[in-house]
Amino acid sequence: MGADAHDLAARWGTVHLVGVGGAGMSVVARLLQARGVRVQGSDATASATLAALTATGITTWVGHDAEHVAGADTVVVSTAVRETNPELRAARAAGLRVLHRSEALAGLMDGARAVAVAGAHGKTTTSGMIALALAGAGLDPSFAIGGSVRHVDGTLPGGHHGASDILVAEADESDGSFLNYAPQVAVVTNVEPDHLDHYGSREAFMQAFVDFAARVRPGGVLVACADDAGAADLARAHRGDVVTYGFDAGADVRIVDYLPEGSGVCARVALPERFGGQVHTLDLRVPGRHNAANATAALACAAALGADPAAAAAALGGFLGAGRRFELRGEVGGVRVVDDYAHHPTEVRALLEAARVVAGPGRVGVLFQPHLFSRTATFAAEFATALGLADHAVVTDVYAAREDPAPGVTSALIVDRMSAAQAAFVPDRVDAARALARWAVPGDLLLTVGAGDVTELGEVILAELRGAP
């Protein structure tokens, strides 16, 4: 991947990653190791991801200790790592180079044709689709994606070192760190305000995307969704090369036909003359208009990088989803249980609209775990409206993640805006899972939804459906 003009092993020496078991950090560790860098790291708890990294030869520890960084030259942290972390404190005291995860990923982009995928929603899925489309067209891209990539031939981890000079990466806007990237292709799926705890205002959030688009390299291109008002405004204001995509009649890469088919969709996409001017069919195995748009973004990006559009479109037919994106966890007695990462009202709405189609005549029930106190307070009314698309919603306690509890902010802010027939607030997450399972009847579709540990509750629901003690 990329040129060797920037030798990371020589520049950074031994790299220690704090929180290496996390989705974002683990993919950076894999790519650094593939580039010949000596990598090590620690995480607060044991996990399958940590075990997988260890199996590749990366030295790992469970727990954080200052002694872990004794032999390191560079320490990589994420925004979630606080200054009180003993490893970070030791690194600062020793004068070691300390990089944010985004800075490490930016280093990996050196010498590569980088694709950075940004937006409040759809980054992981779109990034996975782009990687698969490029691979199917004969280009073996490297990628750094915050979730596994599931396809008909198996499942790939979120980090992969490819043979080509292309690197596809998610560009996280939550803390502004996506402004460290200078991509050849910037993909913006939407510009809908979120993370206002960091930005302080909607205007500041919008400006960050303007600044991100301005970082596209000379000769590069901005690929933006024409269906999203914020992304469309960004495209109109951008001074460089722009390719728009979507259902909008004015989109450069346009969805001209759309048909839901069971748990997937069929979409016909017209390309402009610059990309050959043909109409290509996307037979997708993932549901929803939002996924048709994501796949269209992938097709546009692949074409912009010179890939054969027909091969890219065919490859997208093998995409089964990113990890935790409409991921089937099991079925008991005619009740299907699906897990999804949706944690913003727009994502929840798109998820439930797709779930309605997949469920057919069955009902849709959702176990929702709000993510962050700040997001819950800001979007309580919007969450209530989105969850109202389900036949029944059980809402459990807020998952704090990096935040401290906020006085007066609980999941009741959402449920109190819904009728008792629509929703119930069950603070204990296991009790909430069991309550949703008891509500279900054969033919129903149940979803565990949120960016926190709600993902663990699919097994609880399935066990309750089986009648296990």
Short mmCIF file of C-alpha atoms in Angstrom, two decimals:
data_model
loop_
_atom_site.label_atom_id
_atom_site.label_comp_id
_atom_site.label_asym_id
_atom_site.label_seq_id
_atom_site.Cartn_x
_atom_site.Cartn_y
_atom_site.Cartn_z
CA MET A 1 0.00 0.00 0.00
CA GLY A 2 1.36 3.34 -1.03
CA ALA A 3 4.95 4.37 -1.57
CA ASP A 4 7.77 3.62 0.82
CA ALA A 5 9.09 7.19 0.76
CA HIS A 6 7.75 7.58 4.28
CA ASP A 7 9.08 4.64 6.28
CA LEU A 8 6.81 4.46 9.32
CA ALA A 9 8.98 1.86 11.04
CA ALA A 10 11.92 4.25 10.93
CA ARG A 11 9.90 7.33 11.79
CA TRP A 12 7.86 5.98 14.67
CA GLY A 13 9.85 3.02 16.03
CA THR A 14 7.86 0.74 18.34
CA VAL A 15 4.24 1.91 18.49
CA HIS A 16 2.07 1.32 21.55
CA LEU A 17 -1.69 1.72 21.12
CA VAL A 18 -3.77 2.49 24.21
CA GLY A 19 -7.16 0.79 23.82
CA VAL A 20 -5.90 -1.43 21.01
CA GLY A 21 -8.92 -3.73 21.29
CA GLY A 22 -11.30 -1.02 20.09
CA ALA A 23 -12.75 -1.14 16.59
CA GLY A 24 -10.86 1.89 15.35
CA MET A 25 -7.56 1.26 17.12
CA SER A 26 -7.34 -2.41 16.18
CA VAL A 27 -7.47 -1.65 12.44
CA VAL A 28 -4.66 0.90 12.80
CA ALA A 29 -2.63 -1.74 14.66
CA ARG A 30 -3.14 -4.24 11.83
CA LEU A 31 -2.11 -1.76 9.15
CA LEU A 32 0.94 -0.58 11.07
CA GLN A 33 2.05 -4.17 11.55
CA ALA A 34 1.59 -4.84 7.83
CA ARG A 35 3.81 -1.84 7.08
CA GLY A 36 6.63 -3.38 9.11
CA VAL A 37 6.12 -1.39 12.30
CA ARG A 38 6.65 -3.15 15.62
CA VAL A 39 3.24 -2.87 17.30
CA GLN A 40 2.03 -3.46 20.82
CA GLY A 41 -0.97 -2.32 22.84
CA SER A 42 -3.24 -2.66 25.81
CA ASP A 43 -6.95 -2.64 26.51
CA ALA A 44 -9.04 -2.40 29.64
CA THR A 45 -10.65 -5.80 29.12
CA ALA A 46 -10.04 -9.04 27.28
CA SER A 47 -11.92 -9.46 24.00
CA ALA A 48 -12.02 -11.52 20.84
CA THR A 49 -10.42 -8.60 19.00
CA LEU A 50 -7.54 -8.47 21.46
CA ALA A 51 -7.03 -12.23 21.13
CA ALA A 52 -7.02 -11.95 17.33
CA LEU A 53 -4.36 -9.24 17.44
CA THR A 54 -2.25 -11.34 19.77
CA ALA A 55 -2.53 -14.27 17.36
CA THR A 56 -0.94 -12.14 14.62
CA GLY A 57 2.15 -11.53 16.76
CA ILE A 58 1.21 -8.20 18.29
CA THR A 59 2.14 -7.96 21.99
CA THR A 60 -0.95 -7.12 24.02
CA TRP A 61 -1.84 -6.61 27.66
CA VAL A 62 -5.17 -6.63 29.49
CA GLY A 63 -5.22 -3.59 31.73
CA HIS A 64 -3.33 -0.31 31.59
CA ASP A 65 0.03 0.08 33.33
CA ALA A 66 2.82 2.64 32.95
CA GLU A 67 5.34 -0.17 32.50
CA HIS A 68 3.70 -1.16 29.22
CA VAL A 69 5.12 1.88 27.41
CA ALA A 70 8.68 1.43 28.69
CA GLY A 71 9.98 0.11 25.36
CA ALA A 72 7.80 2.24 23.09
CA ASP A 73 8.86 5.17 20.93
CA THR A 74 5.39 6.32 19.88
CA VAL A 75 2.08 6.08 21.73
CA VAL A 76 -1.25 6.25 19.91
CA VAL A 77 -4.44 7.24 21.73
CA SER A 78 -8.05 7.93 20.85
CA THR A 79 -10.27 10.72 22.13
CA ALA A 80 -11.71 8.25 24.66
CA VAL A 81 -8.33 7.95 26.44
CA ARG A 82 -8.17 10.47 29.26
CA GLU A 83 -5.04 12.25 30.41
CA THR A 84 -5.24 10.33 33.68
CA ASN A 85 -4.58 7.05 31.89
CA PRO A 86 -1.33 5.68 33.42
CA GLU A 87 0.15 4.77 30.03
CA LEU A 88 -0.53 8.19 28.55
CA ARG A 89 0.83 9.88 31.67
CA ALA A 90 4.00 7.77 31.45
CA ALA A 91 4.40 8.57 27.75
CA ARG A 92 4.09 12.30 28.43
CA ALA A 93 6.55 12.11 31.31
CA ALA A 94 9.08 10.23 29.16
CA GLY A 95 8.72 12.68 26.28
CA LEU A 96 7.50 10.02 23.87
CA ARG A 97 5.78 10.94 20.64
CA VAL A 98 2.02 10.87 21.29
CA LEU A 99 -0.31 10.65 18.29
CA HIS A 100 -4.07 10.70 18.05
CA ARG A 101 -5.45 7.70 16.18
CA SER A 102 -6.35 9.95 13.26
CA GLU A 103 -2.75 11.19 13.04
CA ALA A 104 -1.52 7.59 12.87
CA LEU A 105 -4.05 6.85 10.14
CA ALA A 106 -3.02 10.01 8.30
CA GLY A 107 0.57 8.69 8.38
CA LEU A 108 -0.63 5.46 6.80
CA MET A 109 -2.21 7.53 4.03
CA ASP A 110 1.16 8.96 3.03
CA GLY A 111 1.96 7.86 -0.52
CA ALA A 112 -1.49 6.32 -0.98
CA ARG A 113 -4.55 7.32 -2.95
CA ALA A 114 -6.65 7.84 0.13
CA VAL A 115 -10.44 7.61 0.24
CA ALA A 116 -11.93 9.20 3.37
CA VAL A 117 -15.61 8.52 4.06
CA ALA A 118 -17.36 11.06 6.29
CA GLY A 119 -20.90 11.75 7.42
CA ALA A 120 -23.04 11.46 10.51
CA HIS A 121 -24.48 8.17 9.21
CA GLY A 122 -23.42 5.38 6.89
CA LYS A 123 -19.63 5.66 7.13
CA THR A 124 -18.90 2.04 8.02
CA THR A 125 -21.28 0.52 5.50
CA THR A 126 -20.21 2.85 2.70
CA SER A 127 -16.52 2.29 3.46
CA GLY A 128 -17.04 -1.47 3.36
CA MET A 129 -18.94 -1.23 0.09
CA ILE A 130 -16.20 0.90 -1.47
CA ALA A 131 -13.52 -1.58 -0.42
CA LEU A 132 -15.51 -4.50 -1.81
CA ALA A 133 -16.32 -2.70 -5.06
CA LEU A 134 -12.65 -1.86 -5.63
CA ALA A 135 -11.55 -5.40 -4.79
CA GLY A 136 -14.12 -6.81 -7.19
CA ALA A 137 -12.78 -4.56 -9.92
CA GLY A 138 -9.30 -6.02 -9.50
CA LEU A 139 -7.88 -3.32 -7.23
CA ASP A 140 -6.80 -4.68 -3.87
CA PRO A 141 -7.29 -1.73 -1.51
CA SER A 142 -6.11 -1.39 2.03
CA PHE A 143 -8.89 -0.32 4.36
CA ALA A 144 -9.46 0.90 7.88
CA ILE A 145 -13.11 0.45 8.78
CA GLY A 146 -14.80 0.57 12.17
CA GLY A 147 -16.44 -2.82 11.76
CA SER A 148 -16.02 -6.16 10.04
CA VAL A 149 -17.01 -6.53 6.38
CA ARG A 150 -19.39 -9.41 5.70
CA HIS A 151 -19.73 -10.82 2.19
CA VAL A 152 -20.72 -14.04 0.49
CA ASP A 153 -17.19 -15.43 0.68
CA GLY A 154 -16.70 -14.78 4.39
CA THR A 155 -16.00 -12.02 6.86
CA LEU A 156 -13.01 -9.70 6.83
CA PRO A 157 -11.81 -7.70 9.84
CA GLY A 158 -12.01 -3.93 9.63
CA GLY A 159 -8.31 -3.61 8.86
CA HIS A 160 -6.73 -4.99 5.69
CA HIS A 161 -3.40 -4.33 3.98
CA GLY A 162 -3.86 -4.52 0.22
CA ALA A 163 -1.47 -4.66 -2.69
CA SER A 164 -2.65 -1.48 -4.42
CA ASP A 165 -1.90 2.14 -3.57
CA ILE A 166 -5.48 2.78 -2.39
CA LEU A 167 -6.46 3.14 1.27
CA VAL A 168 -10.14 3.41 2.20
CA ALA A 169 -10.82 4.80 5.65
CA GLU A 170 -13.67 6.06 7.77
CA ALA A 171 -13.24 9.74 8.62
CA ASP A 172 -14.65 10.26 12.10
CA GLU A 173 -16.24 13.66 12.57
CA SER A 174 -17.23 13.14 16.22
CA ASP A 175 -14.17 14.92 17.63
CA GLY A 176 -13.03 16.88 14.57
CA SER A 177 -10.14 14.48 13.96
CA PHE A 178 -11.19 13.91 10.34
CA LEU A 179 -9.53 17.25 9.62
CA ASN A 180 -6.17 15.47 9.91
CA TYR A 181 -6.75 13.73 6.57
CA ALA A 182 -5.93 14.99 3.08
CA PRO A 183 -7.69 12.45 0.84
CA GLN A 184 -7.67 11.95 -2.90
CA VAL A 185 -11.39 11.19 -2.70
CA ALA A 186 -13.63 12.51 0.06
CA VAL A 187 -17.04 10.85 0.32
CA VAL A 188 -19.71 12.68 2.33
CA THR A 189 -22.85 10.63 2.94
CA ASN A 190 -24.65 13.40 4.86
CA VAL A 191 -24.05 16.52 6.89
CA GLU A 192 -26.61 16.27 9.66
CA PRO A 193 -25.66 17.86 13.00
CA ASP A 194 -24.49 15.47 15.72
CA HIS A 195 -21.81 15.49 18.40
CA LEU A 196 -22.85 18.95 19.52
CA ASP A 197 -21.17 18.21 22.85
CA HIS A 198 -17.90 18.63 20.95
CA TYR A 199 -18.79 21.30 18.41
CA GLY A 200 -20.99 23.48 20.57
CA SER A 201 -23.28 24.57 17.74
CA ARG A 202 -24.79 23.32 14.52
CA GLU A 203 -22.93 26.02 12.62
CA ALA A 204 -19.57 24.79 13.93
CA PHE A 205 -20.48 21.22 12.94
CA MET A 206 -21.36 22.30 9.41
CA GLN A 207 -18.18 24.35 9.10
CA ALA A 208 -16.10 21.30 10.01
CA PHE A 209 -17.39 19.54 6.89
CA VAL A 210 -16.58 22.57 4.76
CA ASP A 211 -13.05 22.42 6.14
CA PHE A 212 -12.90 18.66 5.52
CA ALA A 213 -13.92 19.05 1.87
CA ALA A 214 -11.30 21.76 1.46
CA ARG A 215 -8.62 19.23 2.43
CA VAL A 216 -9.16 17.14 -0.71
CA ARG A 217 -5.84 16.98 -2.56
CA PRO A 218 -5.36 18.94 -5.78
CA GLY A 219 -6.78 16.83 -8.60
CA GLY A 220 -8.99 14.93 -6.18
CA VAL A 221 -12.76 14.79 -5.99
CA LEU A 222 -15.57 15.29 -3.48
CA VAL A 223 -18.29 12.63 -3.76
CA ALA A 224 -21.41 13.94 -1.99
CA CYS A 225 -24.98 12.74 -1.50
CA ALA A 226 -27.47 14.85 -3.44
CA ASP A 227 -30.37 13.61 -1.31
CA ASP A 228 -29.07 15.13 1.92
CA ALA A 229 -29.57 18.89 2.26
CA GLY A 230 -26.32 19.43 4.14
CA ALA A 231 -24.21 17.35 1.75
CA ALA A 232 -25.89 19.00 -1.27
CA ASP A 233 -25.09 22.46 0.14
CA LEU A 234 -21.50 21.32 0.69
CA ALA A 235 -21.25 20.13 -2.91
CA ARG A 236 -22.56 23.43 -4.27
CA ALA A 237 -20.11 25.44 -2.17
CA HIS A 238 -17.04 23.29 -2.89
CA ARG A 239 -14.57 24.87 -5.30
CA GLY A 240 -12.99 21.66 -6.56
CA ASP A 241 -14.22 18.68 -8.57
CA VAL A 242 -17.54 17.30 -7.31
CA VAL A 243 -19.55 14.18 -8.10
CA THR A 244 -23.01 13.96 -6.55
CA TYR A 245 -25.02 10.76 -6.16
CA GLY A 246 -28.43 9.57 -5.01
CA PHE A 247 -32.12 9.52 -5.90
CA ASP A 248 -32.24 13.26 -6.64
CA ALA A 249 -33.01 14.00 -10.30
CA GLY A 250 -30.02 16.32 -10.48
CA ALA A 251 -27.47 13.83 -9.14
CA ASP A 252 -24.47 13.04 -11.35
CA VAL A 253 -24.63 9.35 -10.42
CA ARG A 254 -28.36 8.76 -10.20
CA ILE A 255 -30.60 5.94 -8.97
CA VAL A 256 -33.19 5.71 -11.74
CA ASP A 257 -35.07 2.62 -10.48
CA TYR A 258 -35.45 1.19 -7.00
CA LEU A 259 -37.24 -1.99 -5.97
CA PRO A 260 -37.19 -3.63 -2.50
CA GLU A 261 -36.76 -7.40 -2.79
CA GLY A 262 -37.15 -9.34 0.45
CA SER A 263 -34.18 -8.55 2.64
CA GLY A 264 -32.39 -6.73 -0.19
CA VAL A 265 -33.00 -4.21 -2.97
CA CYS A 266 -32.51 -3.87 -6.70
CA ALA A 267 -31.43 -0.47 -7.98
CA ARG A 268 -30.47 0.73 -11.46
CA VAL A 269 -27.85 3.48 -11.44
CA ALA A 270 -27.06 5.80 -14.34
CA LEU A 271 -23.47 7.02 -14.62
CA PRO A 272 -22.47 10.31 -16.28
CA GLU A 273 -20.39 10.42 -19.46
CA ARG A 274 -17.19 10.96 -17.49
CA PHE A 275 -17.67 7.44 -16.07
CA GLY A 276 -18.83 5.78 -19.28
CA GLY A 277 -22.45 6.90 -19.34
CA GLN A 278 -23.95 3.44 -18.81
CA VAL A 279 -26.74 2.20 -16.53
CA HIS A 280 -25.64 -0.48 -14.06
CA THR A 281 -27.79 -2.74 -11.90
CA LEU A 282 -27.10 -3.13 -8.18
CA ASP A 283 -28.61 -6.36 -6.82
CA LEU A 284 -28.02 -5.81 -3.11
CA ARG A 285 -28.44 -8.26 -0.26
CA VAL A 286 -28.94 -5.46 2.29
CA PRO A 287 -32.26 -3.64 2.73
CA GLY A 288 -33.37 -0.03 2.56
CA ARG A 289 -33.17 3.09 0.42
CA HIS A 290 -30.22 4.23 2.52
CA ASN A 291 -28.23 1.16 1.48
CA ALA A 292 -29.09 1.73 -2.17
CA ALA A 293 -27.65 5.23 -1.74
CA ASN A 294 -24.58 3.90 0.07
CA ALA A 295 -23.92 1.43 -2.75
CA THR A 296 -24.32 4.21 -5.29
CA ALA A 297 -21.70 6.21 -3.41
CA ALA A 298 -19.39 3.19 -3.61
CA LEU A 299 -19.98 2.86 -7.34
CA ALA A 300 -19.28 6.57 -7.87
CA CYS A 301 -16.10 6.38 -5.79
CA ALA A 302 -14.85 3.29 -7.62
CA ALA A 303 -15.48 4.95 -10.98
CA ALA A 304 -13.68 8.10 -9.83
CA LEU A 305 -10.63 5.94 -9.01
CA GLY A 306 -10.64 4.39 -12.46
CA ALA A 307 -12.22 1.04 -11.58
CA ASP A 308 -14.44 -0.75 -14.09
CA PRO A 309 -18.01 0.22 -13.06
CA ALA A 310 -19.57 -3.05 -14.23
CA ALA A 311 -17.15 -5.11 -12.13
CA ALA A 312 -17.63 -2.81 -9.14
CA ALA A 313 -21.43 -3.05 -9.42
CA ALA A 314 -21.29 -6.85 -9.62
CA ALA A 315 -19.04 -7.04 -6.57
CA LEU A 316 -21.51 -5.01 -4.49
CA GLY A 317 -24.00 -7.83 -4.94
CA GLY A 318 -21.88 -9.95 -2.61
CA PHE A 319 -21.92 -7.44 0.25
CA LEU A 320 -23.84 -8.76 3.26
CA GLY A 321 -23.28 -5.78 5.51
CA ALA A 322 -20.81 -4.40 7.97
CA GLY A 323 -20.65 -5.83 11.46
CA ARG A 324 -23.61 -4.74 13.55
CA ARG A 325 -25.44 -3.32 10.54
CA PHE A 326 -28.74 -5.23 10.21
CA GLU A 327 -26.87 -8.33 11.34
CA LEU A 328 -29.04 -11.40 11.89
CA ARG A 329 -28.27 -12.92 15.29
CA GLY A 330 -30.68 -15.84 15.16
CA GLU A 331 -34.26 -17.07 14.83
CA VAL A 332 -36.41 -18.96 17.31
CA GLY A 333 -40.00 -20.03 16.77
CA GLY A 334 -40.43 -17.83 13.72
CA VAL A 335 -39.07 -14.72 15.46
CA ARG A 336 -35.96 -13.19 13.90
CA VAL A 337 -33.49 -11.18 16.00
CA VAL A 338 -31.33 -8.56 14.26
CA ASP A 339 -28.64 -6.30 15.71
CA ASP A 340 -27.86 -2.80 14.45
CA TYR A 341 -25.52 0.04 15.41
CA ALA A 342 -27.99 2.86 14.69
CA HIS A 343 -27.65 5.56 17.36
CA HIS A 344 -28.88 8.79 15.74
CA PRO A 345 -32.59 9.49 15.02
CA THR A 346 -32.04 9.51 11.25
CA GLU A 347 -30.29 6.15 11.44
CA VAL A 348 -33.04 4.68 13.62
CA ARG A 349 -35.70 5.91 11.22
CA ALA A 350 -33.91 4.45 8.17
CA LEU A 351 -33.37 1.17 10.02
CA LEU A 352 -37.01 0.80 11.00
CA GLU A 353 -38.24 1.73 7.53
CA ALA A 354 -36.07 -1.06 6.14
CA ALA A 355 -37.16 -3.43 8.90
CA ARG A 356 -40.80 -2.84 7.97
CA VAL A 357 -40.12 -4.10 4.46
CA VAL A 358 -38.12 -7.10 5.65
CA ALA A 359 -40.74 -8.05 8.27
CA GLY A 360 -43.49 -8.17 5.66
CA PRO A 361 -46.76 -8.99 7.47
CA GLY A 362 -44.92 -9.47 10.77
CA ARG A 363 -44.56 -6.87 13.49
CA VAL A 364 -41.38 -4.93 14.30
CA GLY A 365 -40.15 -4.63 17.87
CA VAL A 366 -37.07 -2.73 18.97
CA LEU A 367 -34.86 -2.72 22.06
CA PHE A 368 -33.17 0.68 21.98
CA GLN A 369 -30.25 1.78 24.12
CA PRO A 370 -29.58 5.53 23.78
CA HIS A 371 -25.89 6.37 23.33
CA LEU A 372 -24.51 9.40 25.23
CA PHE A 373 -26.41 11.66 27.62
CA SER A 374 -25.75 14.69 25.41
CA ARG A 375 -27.26 13.03 22.32
CA THR A 376 -30.26 11.82 24.32
CA ALA A 377 -30.95 15.32 25.63
CA THR A 378 -30.53 16.96 22.22
CA PHE A 379 -32.58 14.49 20.16
CA ALA A 380 -35.12 13.02 22.60
CA ALA A 381 -38.11 14.17 20.53
CA GLU A 382 -36.55 12.95 17.28
CA PHE A 383 -35.78 9.55 18.82
CA ALA A 384 -39.39 9.25 19.98
CA THR A 385 -40.65 9.98 16.47
CA ALA A 386 -38.25 7.50 14.88
CA LEU A 387 -39.04 4.72 17.37
CA GLY A 388 -42.73 5.31 16.69
CA LEU A 389 -42.19 3.50 13.37
CA ALA A 390 -41.92 0.24 15.32
CA ASP A 391 -44.94 -1.64 16.62
CA HIS A 392 -43.35 -1.67 20.05
CA ALA A 393 -40.20 -0.15 21.55
CA VAL A 394 -38.49 -1.04 24.80
CA VAL A 395 -35.97 1.63 25.80
CA THR A 396 -33.29 0.90 28.37
CA ASP A 397 -30.82 3.10 30.27
CA VAL A 398 -28.48 5.48 28.46
CA TYR A 399 -25.07 4.06 27.56
CA ALA A 400 -22.67 6.68 28.89
CA ALA A 401 -19.58 5.78 26.80
CA ARG A 402 -17.11 8.63 27.30
CA GLU A 403 -19.51 10.90 29.18
CA ASP A 404 -20.37 11.39 32.83
CA PRO A 405 -24.08 11.25 33.78
CA ALA A 406 -26.02 14.46 33.20
CA PRO A 407 -28.58 15.54 35.81
CA GLY A 408 -32.13 14.92 34.66
CA VAL A 409 -31.12 13.10 31.47
CA THR A 410 -32.51 9.57 31.27
CA SER A 411 -34.21 7.46 28.65
CA ALA A 412 -37.52 8.62 30.08
CA LEU A 413 -37.02 11.79 28.01
CA ILE A 414 -37.70 9.63 24.96
CA VAL A 415 -40.38 7.30 26.30
CA ASP A 416 -42.41 10.11 27.91
CA ARG A 417 -42.95 11.48 24.41
CA MET A 418 -44.52 8.19 23.29
CA SER A 419 -47.74 6.45 24.26
CA ALA A 420 -47.74 3.58 26.73
CA ALA A 421 -48.89 1.30 23.92
CA GLN A 422 -45.90 2.32 21.81
CA ALA A 423 -43.06 2.17 24.28
CA ALA A 424 -41.85 1.12 27.71
CA PHE A 425 -38.86 2.32 29.73
CA VAL A 426 -37.09 -0.64 31.35
CA PRO A 427 -33.84 0.65 32.93
CA ASP A 428 -32.14 -2.73 33.39
CA ARG A 429 -30.92 -3.87 29.97
CA VAL A 430 -31.36 -7.62 30.57
CA ASP A 431 -34.89 -7.10 31.88
CA ALA A 432 -35.55 -4.94 28.83
CA ALA A 433 -34.38 -7.70 26.49
CA ARG A 434 -36.58 -10.26 28.18
CA ALA A 435 -39.56 -7.91 28.06
CA LEU A 436 -39.23 -7.49 24.31
CA ALA A 437 -38.91 -11.25 23.81
CA ARG A 438 -42.10 -11.86 25.82
CA TRP A 439 -43.95 -9.39 23.57
CA ALA A 440 -43.03 -11.23 20.36
CA VAL A 441 -45.09 -13.76 18.43
CA PRO A 442 -44.13 -15.91 15.41
CA GLY A 443 -43.46 -13.79 12.33
CA ASP A 444 -42.13 -10.80 14.26
CA LEU A 445 -38.79 -9.11 13.68
CA LEU A 446 -36.94 -7.91 16.79
CA LEU A 447 -34.01 -5.51 16.73
CA THR A 448 -31.36 -4.61 19.30
CA VAL A 449 -30.32 -1.07 18.46
CA GLY A 450 -27.60 1.29 19.65
CA ALA A 451 -23.86 1.91 19.73
CA GLY A 452 -23.30 0.52 23.23
CA ASP A 453 -23.40 -2.91 24.82
CA VAL A 454 -26.97 -3.52 23.68
CA THR A 455 -25.28 -5.69 21.05
CA GLU A 456 -24.82 -8.34 23.74
CA LEU A 457 -28.57 -8.67 24.31
CA GLY A 458 -29.49 -10.58 21.18
CA GLU A 459 -28.50 -13.80 22.95
CA VAL A 460 -30.66 -12.84 25.94
CA ILE A 461 -33.65 -12.37 23.66
CA LEU A 462 -33.01 -15.65 21.85
CA ALA A 463 -32.67 -17.51 25.15
CA GLU A 464 -35.96 -16.04 26.38
CA LEU A 465 -37.64 -17.04 23.12
CA ARG A 466 -36.35 -20.61 23.62
CA GLY A 467 -37.71 -20.62 27.14
CA ALA A 468 -34.26 -21.21 28.58
CA PRO A 469 -33.99 -20.75 32.37
#
